[in-house]
Amino acid sequence: MYIIEGHDLQIKTRDRTILQVKRVKLEQGRVFAVIGPNGSGKSTLLRVLALLQNPQRGTIYFKGKPVDKKAKIPVRRKMAVVFQEPLLLDATVRQNVMVGLNLRGKDKITAKKKADFWLDRLKVSHLSSNWARTLSGGEAQRVSLARAFALEPEVLFLDEPFSNLDTPTREDLLVELSEILHNTGITTFFVSHNFEEVLFLASHAMALLDGLPIQEGHPRELMNNPKSTELARIMGVPEYKKKIFKTI
């Protein structure tokens, strides 16, 4: 079953194609990754599918039904987004995780329980009373992920959440995130410019260049059989073969 589909999505300026994707489908319970260089349109595609940006043309479907203006807010409440920058409030760590739950009508006791569970799961429970502004980059991103998971979304959108992290922090968080996604079965749309991350997390991948898909399939298929020099360049061939995580 496809939980989200985008058909004939297009965003253009006078002299540039920002996004032109005929069809994209997110299978329920899977991790779908989009890889591409800066300016390729991958974050734009994420915002469109997450109902944060309207395409100039095209239709988004949620569980087989087109998302019209009336359905947009109810569907949006079934989603959560984690951006490259954590975007935390000037409040405590626990309050940052509770805020989305409070906005969705959860009582204080339930919100606190869920917040504490996910802070513990992401190994930042010891920081729950600290102010968010005191956190390191890795800690802040863990809190941002805890806030998203606490909402129990049907679809999770990740927009290059590891790009500002040092290598040890990035690799640790990738392993933990992979375990969480496997255990929860949350459908995930993951944007990255790093093919190692795509290989580690995703079961399906699309490569974008200049707003256009250039290849789609299992990440290993893209790795072993890139159909264009552009895709090989995006993946870093031949260097990427030396860098793949040993755990894959």
C-alpha angles and dihedrals in degrees: 000000000000111000096188129023132178119200126194094345115185138172119169141166124204093274106019143053108225095178135358113165120159095197138355124177130190112204114216114261095011134109112239115192132197118200129187144123124277111295094021094122098251096125090044089055090051092052091049094050091044089054092242095117130033118228118226087238137001139066135260118213125199115197090342098310124105113248107235127179092274093052097042099089096043091049092045089057089062090061138071129195131204114193133201088259113052094228095205124178123244091260139090122299092251092048090052091056093043096050097081091047091051091050089053092054102261115150119244096255094051092044092051092048093051092044093051092047094055095040087055092045090054093045099245100102089114088064097051095113095041122103113256092233090067095060128107119238093261093047092049092052091050089053090048090053091047089053091052096046092046088065089061092223124195088219127030121199118201117190107194093307094172102046096098096045128098116250100259092047092046094051094046092049092047091056092048093046091050090054093048094049091048093049097044099038091217113168106243135196108198126191120197143149089206115088093197089064092048092051091049099048111022136079093188131028141188124199116213128196124176090349094305130106110242099178139357135190143083110341091241090054090054090047096048099037112028105178096205141034087239092062092044088053092049090053094045098242123219096011095056092070090066094050105049112124113262089227093065 
